[in-house]
XYZ file of C-alpha atoms in Angstrom:
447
model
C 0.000 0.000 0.000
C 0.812 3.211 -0.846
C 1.599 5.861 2.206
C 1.033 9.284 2.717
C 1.674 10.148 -0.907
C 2.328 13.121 -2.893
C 0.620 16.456 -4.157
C 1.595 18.155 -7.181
C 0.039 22.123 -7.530
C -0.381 23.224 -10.944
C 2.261 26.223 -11.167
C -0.294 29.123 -11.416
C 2.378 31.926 -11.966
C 5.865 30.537 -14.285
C 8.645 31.035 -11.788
C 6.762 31.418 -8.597
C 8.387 29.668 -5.448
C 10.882 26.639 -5.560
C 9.760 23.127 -7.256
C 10.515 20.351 -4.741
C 11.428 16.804 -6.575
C 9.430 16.060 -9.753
C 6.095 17.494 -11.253
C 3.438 16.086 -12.890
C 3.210 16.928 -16.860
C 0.884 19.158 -18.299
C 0.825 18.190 -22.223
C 0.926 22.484 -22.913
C 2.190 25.497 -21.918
C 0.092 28.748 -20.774
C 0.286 29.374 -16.880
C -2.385 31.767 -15.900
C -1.434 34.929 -14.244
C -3.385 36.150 -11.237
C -4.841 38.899 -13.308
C -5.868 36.543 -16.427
C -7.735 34.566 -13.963
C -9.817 37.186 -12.396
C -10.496 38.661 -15.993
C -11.237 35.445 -17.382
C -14.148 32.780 -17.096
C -12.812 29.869 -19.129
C -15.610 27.601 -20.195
C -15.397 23.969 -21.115
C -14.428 24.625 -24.419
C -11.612 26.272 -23.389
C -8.567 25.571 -25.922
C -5.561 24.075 -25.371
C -2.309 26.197 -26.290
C 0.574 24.589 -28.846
C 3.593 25.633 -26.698
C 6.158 22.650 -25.201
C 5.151 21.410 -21.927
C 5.468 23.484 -18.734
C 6.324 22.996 -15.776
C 4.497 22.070 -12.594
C 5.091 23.318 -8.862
C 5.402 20.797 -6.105
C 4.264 20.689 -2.849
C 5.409 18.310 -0.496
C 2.004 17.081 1.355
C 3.734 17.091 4.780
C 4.378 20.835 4.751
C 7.378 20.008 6.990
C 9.388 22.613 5.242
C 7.891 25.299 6.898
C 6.457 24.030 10.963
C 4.300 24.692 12.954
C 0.983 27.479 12.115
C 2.833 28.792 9.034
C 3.111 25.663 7.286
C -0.791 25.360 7.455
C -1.429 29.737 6.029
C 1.137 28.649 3.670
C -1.133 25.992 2.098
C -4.160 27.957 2.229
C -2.953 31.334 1.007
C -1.746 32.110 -2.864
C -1.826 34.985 -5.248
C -5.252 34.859 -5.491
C -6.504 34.635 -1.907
C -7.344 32.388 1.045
C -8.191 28.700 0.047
C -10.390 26.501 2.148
C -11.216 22.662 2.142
C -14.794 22.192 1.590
C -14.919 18.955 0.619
C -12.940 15.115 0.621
C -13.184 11.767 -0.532
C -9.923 10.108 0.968
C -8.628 7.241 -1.506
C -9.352 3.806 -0.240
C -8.168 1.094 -3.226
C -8.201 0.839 -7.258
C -10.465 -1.237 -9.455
C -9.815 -1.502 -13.258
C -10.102 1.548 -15.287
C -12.383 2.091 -17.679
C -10.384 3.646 -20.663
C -12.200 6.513 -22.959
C -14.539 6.845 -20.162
C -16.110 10.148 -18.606
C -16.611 9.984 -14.800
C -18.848 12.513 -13.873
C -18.419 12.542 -9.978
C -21.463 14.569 -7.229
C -19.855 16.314 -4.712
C -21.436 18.046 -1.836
C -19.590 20.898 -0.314
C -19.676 22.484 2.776
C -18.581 26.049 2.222
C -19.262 28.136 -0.623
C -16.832 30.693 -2.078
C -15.428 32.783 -5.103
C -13.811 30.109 -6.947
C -13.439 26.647 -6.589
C -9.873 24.140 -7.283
C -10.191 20.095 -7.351
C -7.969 17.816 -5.969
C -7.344 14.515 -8.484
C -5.353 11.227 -7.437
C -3.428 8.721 -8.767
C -2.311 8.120 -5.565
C -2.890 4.263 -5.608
C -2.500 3.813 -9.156
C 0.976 1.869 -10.505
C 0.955 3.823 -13.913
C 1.069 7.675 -14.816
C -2.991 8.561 -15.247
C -3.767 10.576 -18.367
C -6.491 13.386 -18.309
C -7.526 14.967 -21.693
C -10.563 16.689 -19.784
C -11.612 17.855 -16.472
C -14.504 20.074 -15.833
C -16.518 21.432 -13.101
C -20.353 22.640 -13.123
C -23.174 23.313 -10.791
C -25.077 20.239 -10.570
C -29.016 20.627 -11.447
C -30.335 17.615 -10.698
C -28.784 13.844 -11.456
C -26.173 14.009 -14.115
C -27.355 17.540 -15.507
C -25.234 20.982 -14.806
C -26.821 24.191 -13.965
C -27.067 26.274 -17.697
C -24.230 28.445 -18.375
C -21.889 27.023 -14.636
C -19.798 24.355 -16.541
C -16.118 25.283 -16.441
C -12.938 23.925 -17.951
C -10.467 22.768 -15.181
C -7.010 23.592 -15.943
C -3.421 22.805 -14.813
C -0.585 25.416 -15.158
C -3.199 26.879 -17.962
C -3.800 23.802 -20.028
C -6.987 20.989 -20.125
C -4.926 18.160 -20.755
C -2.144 16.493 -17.960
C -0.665 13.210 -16.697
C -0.390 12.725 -13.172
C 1.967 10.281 -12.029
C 1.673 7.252 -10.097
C 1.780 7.407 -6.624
C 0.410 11.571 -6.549
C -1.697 14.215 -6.524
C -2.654 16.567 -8.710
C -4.227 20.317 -7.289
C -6.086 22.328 -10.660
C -5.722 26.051 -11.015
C -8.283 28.373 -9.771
C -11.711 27.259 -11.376
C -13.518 30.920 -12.023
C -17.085 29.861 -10.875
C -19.053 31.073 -7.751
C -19.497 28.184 -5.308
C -22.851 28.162 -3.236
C -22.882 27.300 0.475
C -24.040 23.453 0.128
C -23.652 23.450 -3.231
C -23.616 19.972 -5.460
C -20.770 20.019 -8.051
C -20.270 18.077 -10.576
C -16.712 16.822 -10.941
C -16.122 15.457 -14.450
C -12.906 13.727 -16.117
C -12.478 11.964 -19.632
C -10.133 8.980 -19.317
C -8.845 8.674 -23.201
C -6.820 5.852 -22.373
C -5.831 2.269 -20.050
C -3.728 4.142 -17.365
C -3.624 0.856 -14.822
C -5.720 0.552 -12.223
C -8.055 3.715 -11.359
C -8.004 5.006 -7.934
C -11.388 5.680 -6.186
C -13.170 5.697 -2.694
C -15.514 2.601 -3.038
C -18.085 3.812 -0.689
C -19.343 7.279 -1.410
C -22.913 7.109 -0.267
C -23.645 8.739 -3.597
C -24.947 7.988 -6.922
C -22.567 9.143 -9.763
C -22.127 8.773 -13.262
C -20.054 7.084 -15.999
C -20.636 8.136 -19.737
C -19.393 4.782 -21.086
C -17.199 6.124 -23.996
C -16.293 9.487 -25.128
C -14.947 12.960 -23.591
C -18.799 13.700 -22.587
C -16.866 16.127 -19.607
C -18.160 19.237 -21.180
C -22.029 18.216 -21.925
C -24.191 20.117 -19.697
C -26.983 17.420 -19.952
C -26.247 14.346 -18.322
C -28.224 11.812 -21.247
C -25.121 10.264 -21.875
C -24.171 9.049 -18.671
C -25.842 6.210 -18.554
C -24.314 3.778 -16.065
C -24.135 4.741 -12.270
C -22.043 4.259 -9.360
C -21.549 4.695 -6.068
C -18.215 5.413 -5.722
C -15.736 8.499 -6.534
C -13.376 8.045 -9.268
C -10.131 10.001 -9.585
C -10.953 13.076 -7.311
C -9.742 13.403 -3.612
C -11.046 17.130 -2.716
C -12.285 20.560 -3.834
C -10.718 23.608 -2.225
C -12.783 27.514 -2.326
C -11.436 30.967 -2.570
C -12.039 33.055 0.058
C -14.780 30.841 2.238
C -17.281 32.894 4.487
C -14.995 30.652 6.989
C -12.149 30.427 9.784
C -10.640 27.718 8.007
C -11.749 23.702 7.983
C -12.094 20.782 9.989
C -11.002 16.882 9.208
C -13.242 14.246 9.769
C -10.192 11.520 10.264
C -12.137 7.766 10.679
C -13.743 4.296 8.735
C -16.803 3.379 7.885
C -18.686 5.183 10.858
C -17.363 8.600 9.669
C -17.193 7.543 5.757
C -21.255 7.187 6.680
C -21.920 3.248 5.983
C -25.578 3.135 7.371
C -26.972 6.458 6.570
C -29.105 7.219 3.628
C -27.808 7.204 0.022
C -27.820 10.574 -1.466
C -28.729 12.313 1.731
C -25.413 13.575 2.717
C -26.437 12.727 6.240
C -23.134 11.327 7.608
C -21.723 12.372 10.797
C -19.543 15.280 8.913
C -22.498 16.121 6.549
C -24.339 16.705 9.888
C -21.092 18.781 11.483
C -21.451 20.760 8.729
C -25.000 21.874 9.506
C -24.712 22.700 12.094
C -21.329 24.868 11.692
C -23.265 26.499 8.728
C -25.542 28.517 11.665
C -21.994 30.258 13.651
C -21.110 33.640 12.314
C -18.043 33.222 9.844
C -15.554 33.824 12.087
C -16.591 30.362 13.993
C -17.550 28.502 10.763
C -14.772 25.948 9.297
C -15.580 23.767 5.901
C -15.870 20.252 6.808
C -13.405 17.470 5.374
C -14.587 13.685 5.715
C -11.641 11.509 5.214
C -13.347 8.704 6.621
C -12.614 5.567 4.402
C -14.449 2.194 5.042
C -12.964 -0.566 6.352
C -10.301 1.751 7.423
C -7.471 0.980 10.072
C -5.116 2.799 12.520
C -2.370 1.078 12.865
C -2.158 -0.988 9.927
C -2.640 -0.704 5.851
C -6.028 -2.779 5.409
C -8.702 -0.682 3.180
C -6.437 2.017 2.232
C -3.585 3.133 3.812
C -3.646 3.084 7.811
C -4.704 6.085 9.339
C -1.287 6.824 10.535
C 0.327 7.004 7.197
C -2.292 8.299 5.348
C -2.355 11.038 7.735
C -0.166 13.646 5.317
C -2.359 13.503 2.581
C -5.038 13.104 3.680
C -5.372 15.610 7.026
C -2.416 17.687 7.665
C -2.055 18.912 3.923
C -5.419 20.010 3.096
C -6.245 23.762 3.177
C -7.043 25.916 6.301
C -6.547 23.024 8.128
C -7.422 24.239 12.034
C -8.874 21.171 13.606
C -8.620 17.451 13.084
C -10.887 14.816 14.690
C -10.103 11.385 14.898
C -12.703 8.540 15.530
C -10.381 5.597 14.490
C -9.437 1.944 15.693
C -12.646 -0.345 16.094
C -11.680 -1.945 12.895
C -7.946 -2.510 14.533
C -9.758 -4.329 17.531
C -12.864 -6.594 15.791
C -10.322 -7.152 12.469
C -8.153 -10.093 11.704
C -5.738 -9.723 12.804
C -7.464 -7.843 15.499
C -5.220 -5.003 17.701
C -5.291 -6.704 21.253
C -2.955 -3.955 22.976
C -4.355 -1.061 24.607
C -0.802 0.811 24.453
C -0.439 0.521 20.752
C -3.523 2.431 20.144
C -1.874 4.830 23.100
C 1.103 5.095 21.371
C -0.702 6.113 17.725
C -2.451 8.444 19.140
C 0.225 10.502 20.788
C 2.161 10.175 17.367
C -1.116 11.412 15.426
C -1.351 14.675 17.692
C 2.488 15.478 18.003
C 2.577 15.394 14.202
C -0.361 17.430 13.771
C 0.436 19.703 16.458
C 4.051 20.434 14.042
C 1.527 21.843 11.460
C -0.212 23.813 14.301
C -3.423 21.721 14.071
C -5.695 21.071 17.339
C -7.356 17.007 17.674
C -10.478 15.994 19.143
C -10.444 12.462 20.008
C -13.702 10.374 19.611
C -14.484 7.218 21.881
C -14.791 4.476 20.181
C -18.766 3.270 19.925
C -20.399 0.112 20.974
C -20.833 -2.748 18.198
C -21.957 -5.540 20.491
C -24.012 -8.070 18.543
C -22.171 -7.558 15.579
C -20.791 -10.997 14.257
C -17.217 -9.707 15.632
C -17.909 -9.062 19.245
C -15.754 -10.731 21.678
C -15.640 -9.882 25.625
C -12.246 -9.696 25.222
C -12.659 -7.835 22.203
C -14.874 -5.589 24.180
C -12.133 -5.352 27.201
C -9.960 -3.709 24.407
C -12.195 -0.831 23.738
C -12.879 -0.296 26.907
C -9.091 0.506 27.544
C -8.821 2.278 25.076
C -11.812 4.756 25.790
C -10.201 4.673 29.118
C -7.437 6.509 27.391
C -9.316 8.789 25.196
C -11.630 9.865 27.749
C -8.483 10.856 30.616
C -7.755 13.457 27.428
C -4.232 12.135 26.738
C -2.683 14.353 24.038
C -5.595 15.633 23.010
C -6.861 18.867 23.235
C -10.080 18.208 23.384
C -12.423 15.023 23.544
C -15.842 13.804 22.469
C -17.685 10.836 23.756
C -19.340 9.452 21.011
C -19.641 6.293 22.306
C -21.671 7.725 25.417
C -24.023 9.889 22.425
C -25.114 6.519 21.295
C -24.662 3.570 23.373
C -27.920 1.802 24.909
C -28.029 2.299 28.769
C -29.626 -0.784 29.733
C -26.825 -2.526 27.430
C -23.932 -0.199 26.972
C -21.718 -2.517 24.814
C -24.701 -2.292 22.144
C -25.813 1.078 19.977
C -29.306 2.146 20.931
C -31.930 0.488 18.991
C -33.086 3.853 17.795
C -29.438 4.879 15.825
C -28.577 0.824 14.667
C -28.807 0.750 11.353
C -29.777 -3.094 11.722
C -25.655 -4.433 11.938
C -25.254 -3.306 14.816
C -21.996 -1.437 13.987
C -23.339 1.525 11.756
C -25.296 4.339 12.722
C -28.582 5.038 10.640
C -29.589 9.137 10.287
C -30.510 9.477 13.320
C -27.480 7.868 15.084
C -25.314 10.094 12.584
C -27.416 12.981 13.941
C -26.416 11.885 17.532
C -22.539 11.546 16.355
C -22.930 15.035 15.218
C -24.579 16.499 18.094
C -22.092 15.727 20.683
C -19.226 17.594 18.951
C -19.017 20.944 21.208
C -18.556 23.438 18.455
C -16.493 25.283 21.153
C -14.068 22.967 20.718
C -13.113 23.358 17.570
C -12.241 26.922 17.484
């Protein structure tokens, strides 16, 4: 399995800042300028220019060049303003690709703003991914984009790019007004076999897949007609200038990714966070990032990387990073082989919050919740947790805690979810449980 991984920036301005290591390839030249993007409002037809490739800037997803608070205003801020994370799909594992396909991916954001940049992976992938289209839109309904929102996604000015195996890609600013809540639709033309296509299986969400064709730029959605629910190729979407003190990461498996809750709702745990943040003046407010990834472990690669070495890329990196909460391990304790060590988890934990404390990030730790009559339930099992809530609960490294597990366990049988939030496995949370997860976050906590 692949670790933290990489993110490449598209080089916005030719000769701005230092490159570190290699870059991915844009397949023309143009950069933008910060002035040519906030005359311009590039549509999907935008065209591609003839010039030799250009170059790409680097940015080394750790941010350990530059500790502490900085390293996190350096990520957010550019030439064009204040960037925000509003919304994440962490990569969990590849399937085949499906070559001269169009993936049109739904994406629900929390905070609106003045522009919009996505975030595409090949993070997982064992062979450089080519791109010959990437566009953004307002969604209207299914597949279809708002009239007149769709936008041409560029990288160091051009439409067309190859991002290499094992990275990240981060577009140039998208010129197109992002609502509070808004759906987008992500869309990206695959014209060839680039190996295995990386993806977060379990989105929660119905997308699309236009069988063959580059099919990014149609504003109806008629020819997308096969569906999915996963996410294919994109790992965030970043705003300009957010009505918003920065964002919060949702760090977590299944029980944060939102098994349980109801497709298409956006009702996870997160989805619910960001509710209720949406009601706090904007000084309070933070975007919401859900890097929750099913099947997900702490201390060990399983489902995607572990939480511990996916950490980089997929927490400490984003943008306006403040606050990170962390509602990992159940999977390390009912899993084979299951965690039977109270100290390890101890011991991840304080390594999780001294290395986000380095990029001047706060963590919440979660309890673990109950998942007694699930086929995996042990007493000794059970013990485990426990222990480990022990922990959690006596605040350790964290700076601040939330008891999940007492939001939604069943007082007359407190190693079992209420009956009311069991989504019938007795692991996940349905809506209302979600509700409950979300509820017991004190939003005086996080800033």
């Amino acid at each position: 399995m692949v670790g933290a991984g990489r993110v490449v920036v598209g080089l916005l301005v030719l000769g701005l800042g230092a490159a570190v290591g290699t870059a991915g390839t844009v397949e023309t030249a143009g950069a933008a300028t910060p002035d040519a993007f906030a005359a311009s409002a590039p549509t999907a037809s935008a065209p591609r220019a003839s010039a030799p490739q250009a170059a790409a800037l680097k940015a080394d997803a750790s941010g350990a060049s530059v500790p502490g608070a900085s390293a996190r205003e350096a990520r957010a801020r550019d030439p064009f303003g204040t960037w925000t994370g509003t919304w994440e799909a962490a990569p969990s594992g590849t399937v085949p690709a499906h070559p001269g396909a169009s993936f049109r991916n739904v994406v629900h954001v929390s905070v609106g703003g003045g522009a919009a940049r996505v975030r595409l992976t090949n993070r997982l992938g064992t062979a450089p991914l080519r791109l010959d289209a990437v566009t953004v839109a307002l969604r209207e309904s299914g597949a279809d984009a708002v009239p007149g929102s769709m936008r041409a996604v560029t990288f160091a000015g051009v439409t067309a790019v190859t991002i290499p195996a094992g990275e990240d890609l981060v577009s140039d600013p998208v010129p197109l007004a992002v609502p509070d809540g808004a759906d987008l639709l992500v869309t990206v033309h695959t014209p060839g076999d680039s190996g295995p296509a990386t993806y977060h299986r379990a989105a929660g969400q119905t997308n699309y897949r236009a069988p063959q064709g580059n099919r990014a730029a149609d504003e109806d959605g008629a020819a997308y007609t096969a569906t999915t629910t996963s996410w294919y190729y994109i790992t965030g979407v970043d705003v300009l200038d957010a009505q918003a003190a920065g964002s919060v990461v949702a760090l977590g498996d299944s029980l944060t990714d939102g098994n349980g809750s109801t497709l298409d709702a956006n009702h996870r745990w997160p989805d619910r966070l960001a509710e209720r943040l949406a009601t706090l003046p904007s000084y309070r407010r933070l975007g919401v990032l859900n890097a929750g990834i099913s099947g997900n472990r702490l201390l060990r690669d399983d489902v995607g990387p572990s939480g511990l070495s996916r950490l980089d890329a997929d927490a400490l990196s984003r943008s306006g990073v403040r606050v990170l909460i962390v509602l990992e391990g159940i999977n390390d304790i009912k899993g084979v082989p299951n965690a039977t060590d109270p100290g390890a988890f101890e011991d991840a934990y304080r390594t999780l919050v001294a290395r986000a404390h380095a990029h001047g990030i706060r963590v919440i730790g979660a309890t673990l919740t109950p998942y007694g009559g699930a086929g995996a339930f042990t007493a000794a099992r059970e013990a485990v947790r426990q222990k480990v809530n022990t922990f959690i609960r006596g605040g350790g490294p964290f700076d601040g805690i939330v008891d999940f597990d007492a939001a939604v366990r069943d007082p007359a049988q407190p190693q079992r979810i209420l009956p009311g939030y069991d989504s019938g496995d007795h692991l996940h949370f349905n809506d209302a449980g979600m509700r409950a997860l979300a509820e017991a976050v004190d939003l005086t906590a996080l800033g």
